[in-house]
Coordinates of C-alpha atoms in Angstrom, one line a residue:
Chain R
X1 CA -43.9 -1.4 -46.0
X2 CA -40.5 -1.6 -47.5
X3 CA -41.3 0.8 -50.3
X4 CA -42.7 3.3 -47.8
X5 CA -39.5 3.0 -45.8
X6 CA -37.4 3.8 -48.9
X7 CA -39.1 7.0 -49.8
X8 CA -39.9 8.3 -46.4
X9 CA -38.2 11.4 -45.1
X10 CA -36.8 11.4 -41.6
X11 CA -39.1 14.3 -40.8
X12 CA -42.1 12.1 -41.2
X13 CA -40.8 9.5 -38.9
X14 CA -43.1 10.3 -36.0
X15 CA -46.2 10.3 -38.2
X16 CA -45.2 7.1 -39.7
X17 CA -44.7 5.5 -36.3
X18 CA -48.2 6.6 -35.3
X19 CA -49.9 5.3 -38.4
X20 CA -48.1 2.1 -39.0
X21 CA -48.6 -0.4 -36.2
X22 CA -47.1 -3.2 -38.2
X23 CA -43.8 -4.4 -36.9
X24 CA -41.0 -5.8 -39.0
X25 CA -40.4 -9.4 -38.3
X26 CA -37.6 -10.3 -35.9
X27 CA -34.3 -11.0 -37.5
X28 CA -31.8 -13.5 -36.5
X29 CA -28.3 -13.2 -38.0
X30 CA -25.5 -15.6 -37.3
X31 CA -22.2 -13.8 -37.1
X32 CA -18.8 -15.0 -38.2
X33 CA -17.5 -15.2 -34.7
X34 CA -20.2 -17.7 -33.7
X35 CA -22.4 -15.2 -32.0
X36 CA -26.0 -14.5 -33.0
X37 CA -27.5 -11.1 -33.5
X38 CA -31.2 -11.0 -32.7
X39 CA -33.1 -7.9 -33.8
X40 CA -36.6 -7.5 -32.5
X41 CA -39.1 -4.7 -32.8
X42 CA -41.8 -3.8 -30.4
X43 CA -44.1 -0.9 -29.5
X44 CA -43.5 0.9 -26.2
X45 CA -46.2 2.5 -24.1
X46 CA -46.2 5.7 -26.1
X47 CA -46.9 3.7 -29.3
X48 CA -43.3 4.2 -30.6
X49 CA -41.5 1.5 -32.4
X50 CA -38.5 0.2 -30.4
X51 CA -35.8 -1.8 -32.1
X52 CA -33.9 -4.1 -29.8
X53 CA -30.6 -5.5 -31.0
X54 CA -29.0 -8.3 -28.9
X55 CA -25.9 -10.1 -29.6
X56 CA -25.9 -13.5 -28.0
X57 CA -23.0 -15.8 -27.7
X58 CA -23.7 -19.2 -26.3
X59 CA -20.9 -20.8 -24.5
X60 CA -21.2 -24.3 -23.4
X61 CA -19.6 -24.7 -20.0
X62 CA -19.0 -28.3 -19.1
X63 CA -18.5 -29.2 -15.5
X64 CA -17.7 -32.5 -14.1
X65 CA -19.4 -32.9 -10.8
X66 CA -18.5 -35.3 -8.2
X67 CA -21.5 -37.7 -7.9
X68 CA -21.4 -37.6 -4.1
X69 CA -21.6 -33.8 -4.3
X70 CA -24.4 -33.9 -6.8
X71 CA -26.3 -36.4 -4.5
X72 CA -25.8 -34.2 -1.5
X73 CA -27.3 -31.2 -3.4
X74 CA -30.6 -33.0 -3.5
X75 CA -30.8 -33.7 0.2
X76 CA -33.7 -32.4 2.1
X77 CA -33.1 -29.7 4.6
X78 CA -33.4 -30.3 8.3
X79 CA -33.1 -28.6 11.7
X80 CA -33.8 -24.9 11.7
X81 CA -33.7 -24.9 7.9
X82 CA -36.3 -27.7 7.5
X83 CA -39.0 -25.2 6.4
X84 CA -36.7 -23.3 4.0
X85 CA -37.4 -23.5 0.3
X86 CA -34.7 -24.5 -2.1
X87 CA -32.1 -21.9 -2.7
X88 CA -30.3 -19.8 -0.2
X89 CA -32.7 -18.4 2.5
X90 CA -32.3 -14.6 2.7
X91 CA -32.3 -14.6 6.5
X92 CA -29.2 -16.7 6.7
X93 CA -27.3 -16.1 3.5
X94 CA -26.5 -12.9 1.8
X95 CA -23.9 -11.7 -0.6
X96 CA -21.2 -9.2 0.6
X97 CA -19.6 -6.4 -1.1
X98 CA -17.2 -7.2 -3.9
X99 CA -13.7 -7.6 -2.7
X100 CA -10.8 -7.2 -5.1
X101 CA -8.2 -9.8 -4.0
X102 CA -5.2 -10.2 -6.1
X103 CA -2.2 -11.8 -4.5
X104 CA 0.9 -9.8 -5.3
X105 CA 4.5 -9.9 -4.0
X106 CA 4.4 -6.2 -3.3
X107 CA 0.8 -5.8 -2.3
X108 CA 1.7 -3.5 0.6
X109 CA 3.3 -1.1 -1.9
X110 CA 0.4 -1.5 -4.2
X111 CA -2.1 -0.7 -1.5
X112 CA -0.1 2.4 -0.6
X113 CA 0.3 3.5 -4.2
X114 CA -3.4 3.2 -4.8
X115 CA -3.9 5.5 -1.8
X116 CA -1.4 8.1 -2.9
X117 CA -1.6 7.9 -6.7
X118 CA -2.6 11.4 -7.9
X119 CA -3.5 9.9 -11.3
X120 CA -6.1 7.7 -9.7
X121 CA -7.6 10.6 -8.0
X122 CA -7.5 12.8 -11.0
X123 CA -9.2 10.0 -13.0
X124 CA -11.8 9.8 -10.3
X125 CA -12.4 13.5 -10.5
X126 CA -12.6 13.3 -14.3
X127 CA -15.3 10.7 -13.9
X128 CA -17.1 12.9 -11.6
X129 CA -16.9 15.7 -14.1
X130 CA -18.4 13.6 -16.7
X131 CA -21.3 12.7 -14.5
X132 CA -22.2 16.3 -13.7
X133 CA -20.9 18.3 -16.6
X134 CA -22.6 21.6 -16.3
X135 CA -21.3 24.8 -17.9
X136 CA -21.5 26.9 -14.8
X137 CA -19.3 24.5 -12.8
X138 CA -16.1 26.2 -11.8
X139 CA -14.0 23.5 -13.2
X140 CA -15.8 23.7 -16.5
X141 CA -15.4 27.5 -16.4
X142 CA -11.7 27.2 -15.7
X143 CA -11.3 24.8 -18.5
X144 CA -13.1 27.2 -20.9
X145 CA -10.8 30.0 -19.7
X146 CA -7.8 27.8 -20.4
X147 CA -6.8 27.7 -16.8
X148 CA -5.4 24.6 -15.2
X149 CA -7.9 22.5 -13.4
X150 CA -7.3 22.8 -9.7
X151 CA -9.7 20.1 -8.6
X152 CA -7.4 17.1 -8.9
X153 CA -4.8 18.7 -6.8
X154 CA -7.1 20.1 -4.2
X155 CA -9.3 17.1 -4.1
X156 CA -6.3 14.9 -4.2
X157 CA -5.4 15.5 -0.7
X158 CA -9.0 15.2 0.4
X159 CA -9.7 11.9 -1.3
X160 CA -6.1 10.9 -0.6
X161 CA -6.5 8.0 1.8
X162 CA -8.7 5.9 -0.3
X163 CA -11.1 3.7 1.6
X164 CA -10.6 5.4 5.0
X165 CA -13.1 7.9 6.2
X166 CA -11.8 11.4 6.5
X167 CA -14.0 13.9 8.4
X168 CA -15.0 16.8 6.2
X169 CA -13.1 19.2 8.4
X170 CA -9.8 17.3 7.7
X171 CA -10.2 16.9 4.0
X172 CA -7.9 18.8 1.9
X173 CA -5.0 18.9 4.4
X174 CA -4.3 21.5 7.0
X175 CA -5.5 25.0 6.1
X176 CA -6.6 24.2 2.6
X177 CA -10.2 23.6 1.7
X178 CA -10.8 20.3 -0.1
X179 CA -12.5 21.8 -3.1
X180 CA -13.3 18.4 -4.5
X181 CA -15.1 17.1 -1.5
X182 CA -16.8 20.0 0.0
X183 CA -20.5 20.3 -0.2
X184 CA -20.5 23.7 -1.8
X185 CA -17.6 22.7 -4.0
X186 CA -17.7 20.7 -7.2
X187 CA -21.2 19.9 -8.2
X188 CA -22.6 21.7 -5.1
X189 CA -25.5 24.1 -5.2
X190 CA -23.5 27.2 -5.6
X191 CA -20.5 25.9 -7.4
X192 CA -17.2 27.1 -5.9
X193 CA -17.8 30.3 -4.1
X194 CA -15.5 33.1 -4.7
X195 CA -14.6 33.8 -1.2
X196 CA -12.4 36.7 -2.1
X197 CA -15.5 38.9 -2.7
X198 CA -17.7 37.6 0.1
X199 CA -18.5 39.6 3.1
X200 CA -19.5 38.3 6.4
X201 CA -22.1 40.4 8.1
X202 CA -22.7 39.8 11.8
X203 CA -25.0 41.4 14.4
X204 CA -27.9 41.3 11.9
X205 CA -31.3 41.8 13.5
X206 CA -33.5 38.9 13.9
X207 CA -36.2 40.5 11.8
X208 CA -33.9 41.0 8.8
X209 CA -34.8 39.6 5.4
X210 CA -32.6 38.6 2.6
X211 CA -34.0 41.1 0.1
X212 CA -33.4 44.0 2.6
X213 CA -29.8 43.0 2.8
X214 CA -29.6 42.7 -0.9
X215 CA -31.0 46.2 -1.4
X216 CA -28.6 47.6 1.1
X217 CA -25.5 46.0 -0.5
X218 CA -26.5 46.4 -4.1
X219 CA -25.7 50.1 -3.8
X220 CA -22.0 49.1 -4.0
X221 CA -22.1 46.8 -7.0
X222 CA -23.6 43.6 -8.3
X223 CA -24.4 41.2 -5.6
X224 CA -24.2 37.6 -6.7
X225 CA -25.4 35.9 -3.6
X226 CA -27.0 36.8 -0.3
X227 CA -27.2 34.2 2.4
X228 CA -28.9 34.9 5.6
X229 CA -28.8 32.2 8.2
X230 CA -32.2 31.5 9.6
X231 CA -33.5 29.3 12.3
X232 CA -35.1 26.3 10.7
X233 CA -38.0 26.2 13.2
X234 CA -38.8 29.8 13.9
X235 CA -37.8 31.3 10.6
X236 CA -36.0 34.1 12.4
X237 CA -32.6 35.3 11.3
X238 CA -29.7 33.9 13.3
X239 CA -27.8 37.1 13.2
X240 CA -25.3 36.6 10.5
X241 CA -25.3 36.7 6.7
X242 CA -22.9 36.3 3.8
X243 CA -23.0 38.7 0.8
X244 CA -21.0 37.8 -2.3
X245 CA -20.1 40.5 -4.8
X246 CA -19.2 40.0 -8.4
X247 CA -16.3 42.3 -8.0
X248 CA -13.9 42.3 -5.2
X249 CA -13.5 46.1 -5.4
X250 CA -17.2 46.6 -4.8
X251 CA -16.9 44.2 -1.8
X252 CA -14.1 46.4 -0.4
X253 CA -16.2 49.5 -0.8
X254 CA -19.2 47.8 0.8
X255 CA -17.1 46.5 3.6
X256 CA -15.7 49.9 4.5
X257 CA -19.1 51.7 4.2
X258 CA -21.3 49.2 5.9
X259 CA -19.2 48.2 8.8
X260 CA -20.8 50.0 11.7
X261 CA -23.9 50.8 9.8
X262 CA -27.1 50.9 11.8
X263 CA -29.7 48.5 10.7
X264 CA -32.9 47.7 12.6
X265 CA -31.6 49.1 15.9
X266 CA -28.4 47.1 15.6
X267 CA -24.9 48.1 14.4
X268 CA -23.8 45.8 11.6
X269 CA -20.3 44.4 11.7
X270 CA -19.0 43.6 8.2
X271 CA -15.8 41.9 7.4
X272 CA -14.4 39.7 4.7
X273 CA -15.5 36.1 5.0
X274 CA -12.7 33.7 5.8
X275 CA -12.3 30.7 3.7
X276 CA -14.3 27.8 5.1
X277 CA -12.0 25.4 6.9
Chain T
X1 CA -14.8 -12.0 -5.6
X2 CA -18.0 -11.5 -3.8
X3 CA -18.0 -13.2 -0.4
X4 CA -21.1 -15.0 0.7
X5 CA -22.1 -14.1 4.3
X6 CA -23.6 -16.8 6.4
X7 CA -25.5 -15.4 9.3
X8 CA -26.8 -18.5 11.0
X9 CA -25.2 -17.9 14.3
X10 CA -25.9 -15.5 17.0
X11 CA -22.6 -15.6 18.7
X12 CA -18.9 -15.8 17.9
X13 CA -17.8 -18.5 15.6
X14 CA -15.5 -21.1 17.1
X15 CA -14.7 -23.3 14.1
X16 CA -15.5 -23.8 10.5
X17 CA -14.7 -26.8 8.5
X18 CA -15.1 -28.1 5.0
X19 CA -16.0 -31.7 4.3
X20 CA -13.6 -33.8 2.2
X21 CA -15.3 -33.0 -1.1
X22 CA -15.4 -29.3 -0.4
X23 CA -19.1 -28.9 -1.0
X24 CA -20.3 -28.5 2.6
X25 CA -19.2 -26.1 5.3
X26 CA -19.8 -26.8 8.9
X27 CA -19.8 -24.0 11.4
X28 CA -20.0 -24.0 15.1
X29 CA -20.3 -21.1 17.4
X30 CA -21.0 -20.3 21.0
X31 CA -24.7 -20.2 20.4
X32 CA -25.1 -24.0 20.8
X33 CA -26.0 -25.1 17.3
X34 CA -24.1 -26.5 14.4
X35 CA -24.9 -25.3 10.9
X36 CA -24.1 -27.0 7.7
X37 CA -24.1 -25.0 4.5
X38 CA -23.6 -25.6 0.8
X39 CA -20.3 -24.1 -0.1
X40 CA -21.2 -23.1 -3.6
X41 CA -24.1 -20.8 -2.8
X42 CA -24.2 -20.5 0.9
X43 CA -27.5 -22.2 1.3
X44 CA -28.1 -23.7 4.7
X45 CA -28.7 -27.4 4.5
X46 CA -29.5 -27.8 8.2
X47 CA -28.7 -27.4 11.8
X48 CA -27.9 -29.9 14.5
X49 CA -29.5 -29.4 17.9
X50 CA -28.7 -31.0 21.2
X51 CA -25.8 -29.3 22.8
X52 CA -26.5 -27.2 25.8
X53 CA -23.2 -25.2 25.9
X54 CA -21.0 -23.3 23.6
X55 CA -19.7 -25.6 20.9
X56 CA -16.0 -25.3 20.5
X57 CA -15.3 -27.7 17.7
X58 CA -16.6 -29.7 14.9
X59 CA -15.2 -32.2 12.4
X60 CA -16.5 -34.2 9.5
X61 CA -15.8 -37.8 8.9
X62 CA -14.0 -38.3 5.5
X63 CA -16.9 -40.0 3.7
X64 CA -19.3 -37.2 4.9
X65 CA -21.6 -39.6 6.7
X66 CA -21.0 -38.5 10.3
X67 CA -19.9 -35.4 12.0
X68 CA -18.6 -35.0 15.6
X69 CA -18.7 -31.9 17.8
X70 CA -17.2 -31.0 21.1
X71 CA -18.9 -28.6 23.4
X72 CA -18.6 -26.7 26.7
X73 CA -21.4 -28.9 28.0
X74 CA -18.7 -31.5 28.5
X75 CA -19.8 -33.8 25.7
X76 CA -18.7 -35.0 22.4
X77 CA -21.7 -35.7 20.2
X78 CA -21.7 -37.8 17.0
X79 CA -24.3 -36.8 14.4
X80 CA -25.8 -38.2 11.3
X81 CA -24.7 -35.7 8.7
X82 CA -27.7 -36.1 6.4
X83 CA -30.6 -36.1 8.9
X84 CA -29.2 -34.0 11.8
X85 CA -29.9 -36.7 14.3
X86 CA -27.6 -37.1 17.3
X87 CA -26.3 -40.7 17.2
X88 CA -24.1 -40.8 20.3
X89 CA -23.1 -38.7 23.2
X90 CA -19.9 -39.2 25.2
X91 CA -19.6 -37.3 28.5
X92 CA -16.4 -36.0 30.0
X93 CA -15.6 -34.2 33.2
X94 CA -14.7 -31.0 31.4
X95 CA -15.3 -29.1 28.2
X96 CA -14.2 -30.5 24.9
X97 CA -12.1 -28.0 22.9
X98 CA -11.2 -30.0 19.8
X99 CA -12.3 -33.1 18.0
X100 CA -10.8 -34.6 14.9
X101 CA -11.4 -37.7 12.9
X102 CA -8.4 -39.7 11.6
X103 CA -7.8 -40.2 7.9
X104 CA -10.3 -43.1 7.5
X105 CA -12.8 -41.9 10.0
X106 CA -12.5 -44.9 12.3
X107 CA -11.0 -43.0 15.2
X108 CA -12.0 -39.7 16.8
X109 CA -9.8 -37.7 19.1
X110 CA -11.1 -35.2 21.6
X111 CA -9.2 -32.6 23.6
X112 CA -10.6 -31.9 27.0
X113 CA -10.0 -28.8 29.0
X114 CA -8.0 -28.6 32.2
X115 CA -10.4 -27.4 34.8
X116 CA -11.9 -28.2 38.3
X117 CA -9.0 -30.4 39.3
X118 CA -9.1 -32.4 36.1
X119 CA -6.0 -32.4 33.9
X120 CA -6.3 -31.7 30.3
X121 CA -6.5 -34.9 28.3
X122 CA -6.6 -36.2 24.8
X123 CA -9.1 -39.0 24.4
X124 CA -9.4 -41.4 21.4
X125 CA -12.8 -43.0 20.6
X126 CA -13.4 -45.8 18.1
X127 CA -16.0 -44.9 15.6
X128 CA -18.0 -47.2 13.3
X129 CA -18.6 -45.3 10.1
X130 CA -22.3 -46.3 9.9
X131 CA -25.3 -44.3 10.9
X132 CA -27.1 -47.4 12.3
X133 CA -24.2 -48.9 14.1
X134 CA -24.0 -48.9 17.9
X135 CA -21.0 -46.8 18.9
X136 CA -18.8 -48.0 21.7
X137 CA -18.8 -46.2 25.0
X138 CA -15.2 -47.1 25.8
X139 CA -12.4 -44.7 25.3
X140 CA -9.7 -46.5 23.2
X141 CA -7.0 -44.3 24.6
X142 CA -6.5 -41.5 27.1
X143 CA -3.5 -39.3 27.0
X144 CA -3.1 -37.0 30.1
X145 CA -1.2 -33.8 29.5
X146 CA 0.3 -33.1 32.9
X147 CA 2.8 -30.4 31.9
X148 CA 0.7 -28.0 29.9
X149 CA -2.8 -28.6 28.7
X150 CA -3.4 -29.4 25.0
X151 CA -5.4 -26.8 23.2
X152 CA -5.5 -28.4 19.8
X153 CA -4.6 -31.9 18.4
X154 CA -4.8 -33.9 15.3
X155 CA -4.0 -37.1 13.6
X156 CA -0.9 -37.4 11.4
X157 CA -0.6 -39.5 8.2
X158 CA -1.7 -43.1 8.6
X159 CA -2.9 -42.3 12.1
X160 CA 0.6 -42.9 13.2
X161 CA 1.0 -40.0 15.6
X162 CA -1.2 -37.7 17.5
X163 CA 0.2 -34.2 17.3
X164 CA -0.9 -31.8 20.0
X165 CA -0.4 -28.1 20.4
X166 CA -0.2 -26.9 24.0
X167 CA -1.0 -23.8 25.9
X168 CA 2.6 -23.0 26.6
X169 CA 3.5 -22.8 22.9
X170 CA 5.0 -26.3 22.5
X171 CA 4.0 -29.1 20.2
X172 CA 4.2 -32.7 21.1
X173 CA 4.0 -35.9 19.3
X174 CA 2.3 -39.0 20.7
X175 CA 2.3 -42.5 19.5
X176 CA -1.3 -42.9 18.4
X177 CA -1.3 -46.6 19.3
X178 CA 0.2 -46.5 22.8
X179 CA -0.4 -42.8 23.7
X180 CA 3.3 -42.4 24.8
X181 CA 4.7 -39.0 24.3
X182 CA 7.6 -39.2 21.9
X183 CA 8.8 -35.7 21.7
X184 CA 7.8 -32.2 22.8
X185 CA 9.3 -29.1 21.3
X186 CA 8.8 -25.5 22.1
X187 CA 8.2 -24.1 18.6
X188 CA 6.3 -21.0 19.5
X189 CA 7.1 -18.3 22.1
X190 CA 7.0 -19.7 25.6
X191 CA 3.7 -19.2 27.3
X192 CA 1.8 -18.2 24.1
X193 CA -0.9 -20.7 23.5
X194 CA -1.2 -22.5 20.2
X195 CA -4.6 -21.7 18.8
X196 CA -5.0 -23.8 15.8
X197 CA -3.5 -26.8 14.1
X198 CA -4.5 -27.8 10.6
X199 CA -3.1 -30.4 8.2
X200 CA -1.8 -30.4 4.7
X201 CA -3.9 -32.7 2.5
X202 CA -1.5 -35.6 3.0
X203 CA -1.1 -35.0 6.7
X204 CA 2.7 -35.2 6.5
X205 CA 2.9 -31.6 7.8
X206 CA 0.7 -29.1 9.5
X207 CA 0.4 -25.5 10.3
X208 CA 0.1 -24.1 13.8
X209 CA -1.2 -20.7 14.7
X210 CA -0.3 -19.0 17.9
X211 CA -1.0 -16.0 20.0
X212 CA 2.7 -15.1 19.6
X213 CA 1.7 -13.5 16.2
X214 CA 3.2 -16.3 14.1
X215 CA 2.1 -19.4 12.3
X216 CA 4.5 -22.2 11.6
X217 CA 4.7 -25.0 9.2
X218 CA 5.9 -28.2 10.9
X219 CA 6.5 -31.7 9.8
X220 CA 4.6 -34.5 11.5
X221 CA 7.4 -37.0 11.6
X222 CA 10.1 -35.0 13.5
X223 CA 8.3 -31.8 14.3
X224 CA 10.8 -29.8 12.3
X225 CA 9.7 -26.2 11.7
X226 CA 9.8 -25.7 8.0
X227 CA 8.5 -22.2 7.6
X228 CA 7.5 -19.4 9.8
X229 CA 4.9 -16.8 8.9
X230 CA 5.1 -13.6 10.9
X231 CA 2.1 -11.3 11.4
X232 CA 1.6 -8.2 13.5
X233 CA -1.3 -9.5 15.5
X234 CA -2.2 -12.6 17.6
X235 CA -3.3 -15.4 15.3
X236 CA -6.3 -17.5 16.0
X237 CA -6.3 -19.8 13.0
X238 CA -4.2 -20.9 10.1
X239 CA -4.9 -23.2 7.1
X240 CA -3.1 -24.5 4.1
X241 CA -4.6 -24.0 0.7
X242 CA -4.4 -26.6 -2.1
X243 CA -3.9 -25.9 -5.8
X244 CA -1.9 -22.7 -4.9
X245 CA 0.9 -22.7 -2.4
X246 CA -0.6 -20.4 0.1
X247 CA -1.4 -20.4 3.8
X248 CA -4.2 -18.3 5.2
X249 CA -3.9 -16.8 8.6
X250 CA -6.7 -15.3 10.6
X251 CA -6.6 -13.4 13.8
X252 CA -6.9 -10.0 15.2
X253 CA -6.9 -8.4 18.6
X254 CA -8.7 -10.5 21.2
X255 CA -12.4 -9.9 21.5
X256 CA -12.0 -8.3 24.9
X257 CA -9.5 -5.7 23.7
X258 CA -11.3 -4.6 20.6
X259 CA -14.0 -2.3 21.9
X260 CA -12.1 0.8 21.4
X261 CA -10.4 0.0 18.1
X262 CA -11.7 0.5 14.7
X263 CA -12.1 -2.3 12.2
X264 CA -9.0 -1.1 10.5
X265 CA -6.8 -1.0 13.5
X266 CA -8.1 -4.2 14.8
X267 CA -6.5 -6.0 11.9
X268 CA -9.5 -8.2 11.3
X269 CA -8.2 -9.5 8.0
X270 CA -7.5 -12.9 6.5
X271 CA -3.8 -12.8 5.6
X272 CA -2.5 -14.8 2.7
X273 CA 1.2 -15.9 2.8
X274 CA 3.1 -17.7 0.2
X275 CA 3.7 -21.1 1.7
X276 CA 7.2 -21.5 0.4
X277 CA 8.5 -17.9 0.4
X278 CA 6.9 -17.0 3.7
X279 CA 5.9 -13.7 2.2
X280 CA 2.6 -12.0 2.7
X281 CA 0.9 -11.7 -0.6
X282 CA -2.4 -10.1 0.3
X283 CA -5.2 -9.6 2.7
X284 CA -8.9 -9.9 2.6
X285 CA -10.9 -7.5 4.7
X286 CA -14.5 -8.0 5.7
X287 CA -15.0 -9.1 9.3
X288 CA -15.7 -6.6 11.9
X289 CA -14.3 -8.7 14.7
X290 CA -11.2 -10.9 15.0
X291 CA -11.2 -14.0 12.8
X292 CA -11.6 -17.0 15.1
X293 CA -11.3 -19.6 12.5
X294 CA -10.3 -20.0 8.8
X295 CA -10.7 -23.1 6.6
X296 CA -9.5 -23.8 3.1
X297 CA -11.6 -25.7 0.6
X298 CA -10.0 -29.1 0.0
X299 CA -10.7 -28.5 -3.7
X300 CA -8.9 -25.2 -3.6
X301 CA -11.7 -23.2 -5.0
X302 CA -12.6 -21.2 -1.9
X303 CA -11.9 -20.5 1.7
X304 CA -14.1 -19.4 4.5
X305 CA -13.6 -17.6 7.7
X306 CA -15.6 -17.3 10.9
X307 CA -15.3 -14.3 13.1
X308 CA -16.1 -13.1 16.5
X309 CA -18.8 -11.0 14.8
X310 CA -20.9 -14.1 14.3
X311 CA -20.5 -14.2 10.5
X312 CA -19.0 -16.9 8.3
X313 CA -17.7 -15.4 5.1
X314 CA -17.2 -17.8 2.2
X315 CA -14.9 -16.5 -0.6
X316 CA -14.7 -18.2 -3.9
X317 CA -11.4 -17.2 -5.5
X318 CA -11.2 -15.2 -8.8
X319 CA -9.0 -15.9 -11.7
X320 CA -6.5 -13.4 -10.4
X321 CA -5.8 -15.6 -7.5
X322 CA -5.1 -18.7 -9.6
X323 CA -3.0 -16.7 -12.0
X324 CA -0.7 -15.4 -9.4
X325 CA 2.8 -16.8 -9.6
X326 CA 6.2 -15.8 -8.5
X327 CA 8.7 -15.1 -11.2
X328 CA 10.6 -18.3 -10.3
X329 CA 7.4 -20.3 -10.4
X330 CA 6.6 -18.9 -13.8
X331 CA 10.0 -19.7 -15.1
X332 CA 9.8 -23.2 -13.8
X333 CA 6.5 -23.7 -15.4
X334 CA 7.8 -22.4 -18.8
X335 CA 10.8 -24.6 -18.6
X336 CA 8.7 -27.7 -17.8
X337 CA 6.4 -26.8 -20.7
X338 CA 9.3 -26.5 -23.1
X339 CA 10.8 -29.7 -22.0
X340 CA 7.4 -31.4 -22.4
X341 CA 7.1 -30.0 -25.9
X342 CA 10.6 -31.1 -26.9
X343 CA 9.9 -34.5 -25.6
X344 CA 6.7 -34.7 -27.6
X345 CA 8.5 -33.6 -30.7
X346 CA 11.2 -36.1 -30.2
X347 CA 8.6 -38.9 -29.8
X348 CA 6.8 -37.8 -32.9
X349 CA 10.1 -37.9 -34.8
X350 CA 10.9 -41.3 -33.5
X351 CA 7.4 -42.6 -34.4
X352 CA 7.8 -41.2 -37.9
X353 CA 11.2 -42.9 -38.2
X354 CA 9.8 -46.2 -37.1
X355 CA 7.0 -46.0 -39.6
X356 CA 9.5 -45.4 -42.4
X357 CA 11.3 -48.5 -41.4

C-alpha cells in the first residue's frame, strides 16, 4: 500500500480509490501542547476515501458541588411534572435566543454607537458580499471597474438602527433607496436595476405579451429587461410594464417615439420610470 | 448568555425565588400553582397544587425543607418542598400578598390585604422546621397597619425587626418581638406604592422598588437611604446580587397600559445598576411584558425574572459579567494584590533569615 502511494500520480487518484478498499489504520498523535490529533479514514457512500482529522484537547473541569444540591438533583419529580422523564421537559423549558450582556459604564453610548457605526454596517455588507459573491452583482461590477462601493453608504442608512424593524419603505432614509436592503438590490434577482434607462409603459392592453413589447421596443436599441405586470390568477396583463434599455439614449428615443403609440386598441403612455421609493 | 425560558405558568408571574443554595427556583403566578425548577438547566422538579386563587407570593425556608405561599384565596399554605404535599393551611379574612421566613426558618410573616372592612395586617406564625411536625394554628403576632396598608415586608438580621413597605411609599420598622412600630419614614414619593423589598445576604440592608420609578437601598437598623437607583419606568421588583456589586431592577409599564406600546417602548428590560455608584451598567431584554419580579441567585451565578407574559427567564451570567470592574475597583484590586505579594515576599525573607540563624 505504502509503495503504491509513493509512486502514484495524482491523476490516478480516483482509480486508486475505487480499487483499493483497504483503509490506512487510524492514527493517534499526541501533540506538544497536550492535545491529541486523531486521524481516521473511512469510506463514504460514493466509495471514496475520507480522511477525518480531529484535534482533541481534554480539559478536566473540577467542580465542587454542595452535597445538599447534589442530593436534590436526584429527587423524584412530583405534581404536574411527575410523569416527566429526567432532563428538562420540552413543553415547560426551552432555551431562548442568545443575549449579549456585558456590563459597561457607558453602555448607553455603546448601544448607540453600535447602531450608528458605519464600520459595523460596512462589515456586515462585506460579509453579505462574501456569501453571495457573483460576478454580475453590481457591487462586484463596480469593484471591477474601480468605482467606490456604494452599498455600505446606501445600506448604512437602511440597516442603521440595528435591532429595530424598519419598514422597507423607510429604509435608506427619505427619498433615497436603500440599495442594500431592497429586494431587487444586492443579491436580488435582477441585481441593481439601472433605473436611468428604464421606461414605464402604462395603458397596456390586457392581452399584451412580454415578447410583443420586447419586439416593439427592440427597434430602438438593446432591451435588457421587459417586465409586464400580470395578474397572478388570471394571467392577464395588469396594464403596465417596465422596459429597461442597455443605453439611456435608446431609452430616450423609445420614450419619444412610443409615447402615444397605438397598441391593441389602446394608446400607450411611455415615461421614464421613477426610482422606486 | 442564553436565557432558559420556563413556561410552566399560564398567567402573569407574581414572584420568583431562589432557595438558599441557589439550585432551585420557585415561581408563583396568578394561575394557582407553584412551580419548582432546577436552576442549572431549567428542568421542572414539580408543582404544588391546592390554592384556589391567584398566588401572590412564595418563600423557601432556609434549609430547603419547607416552602410557604400566600394566595388570593385568603390562605397561607405550608408545603413539603420535596414531595409537594400541603402540610398546613392558615386562613385569613383577606388575600395574602407576601410571605417571608426569617433567617432560621422558625418564623413566617404574612402580609394581608386591606379589603372588605379589614385593615391590612402583618401576621407572624411560628414554624417548626419539620415535615412531620404539627404546626400551630395560633398567630404569634399580629401587626395592624392602620395608616397605610403594607404591601411588602421582611425580617431583618437576627429577626430583630420586621420591615414593611407601604402603599403610600413609606417604610416602617417594627419590633419583631412586640410588634410595636418603631419608626416610619417616607422614603419613596408619597402615594407611590412600594412594590418589592429584598434583602442583602446578611439582612443588614435591603432594596425597595417603587412605582415612583426608583429603587432604594436602605439600612435595616435606622432606615437610612444609602443609595437611590433612578429608572424611567415604574419598578415592580429589585434585587441585590452577590459576588458582583450590582442591583437588578425589573419593571415596565403596568400591564393595563401596555396594549398599545411595542416591546421596545414598554421598557420591559431587566436593568443592572452598580450598587455603589448608582449607575446603570446594562440592560437585559427578553420579556414581552413588564417584569413583575426579579430574583438573584444567592451564589451569584445567575438571576431570573418573571414577567407579565407568563415566562420565567433564567440567565446564567457569562464571563464578561464577572470581569466587569470599574477603574477604581480594578486599581484597588491591583493594589491589594501588590500588597499581598510584598507581604509574602517579606515573610519568605524572614523565614529564610530565621533558617540561617
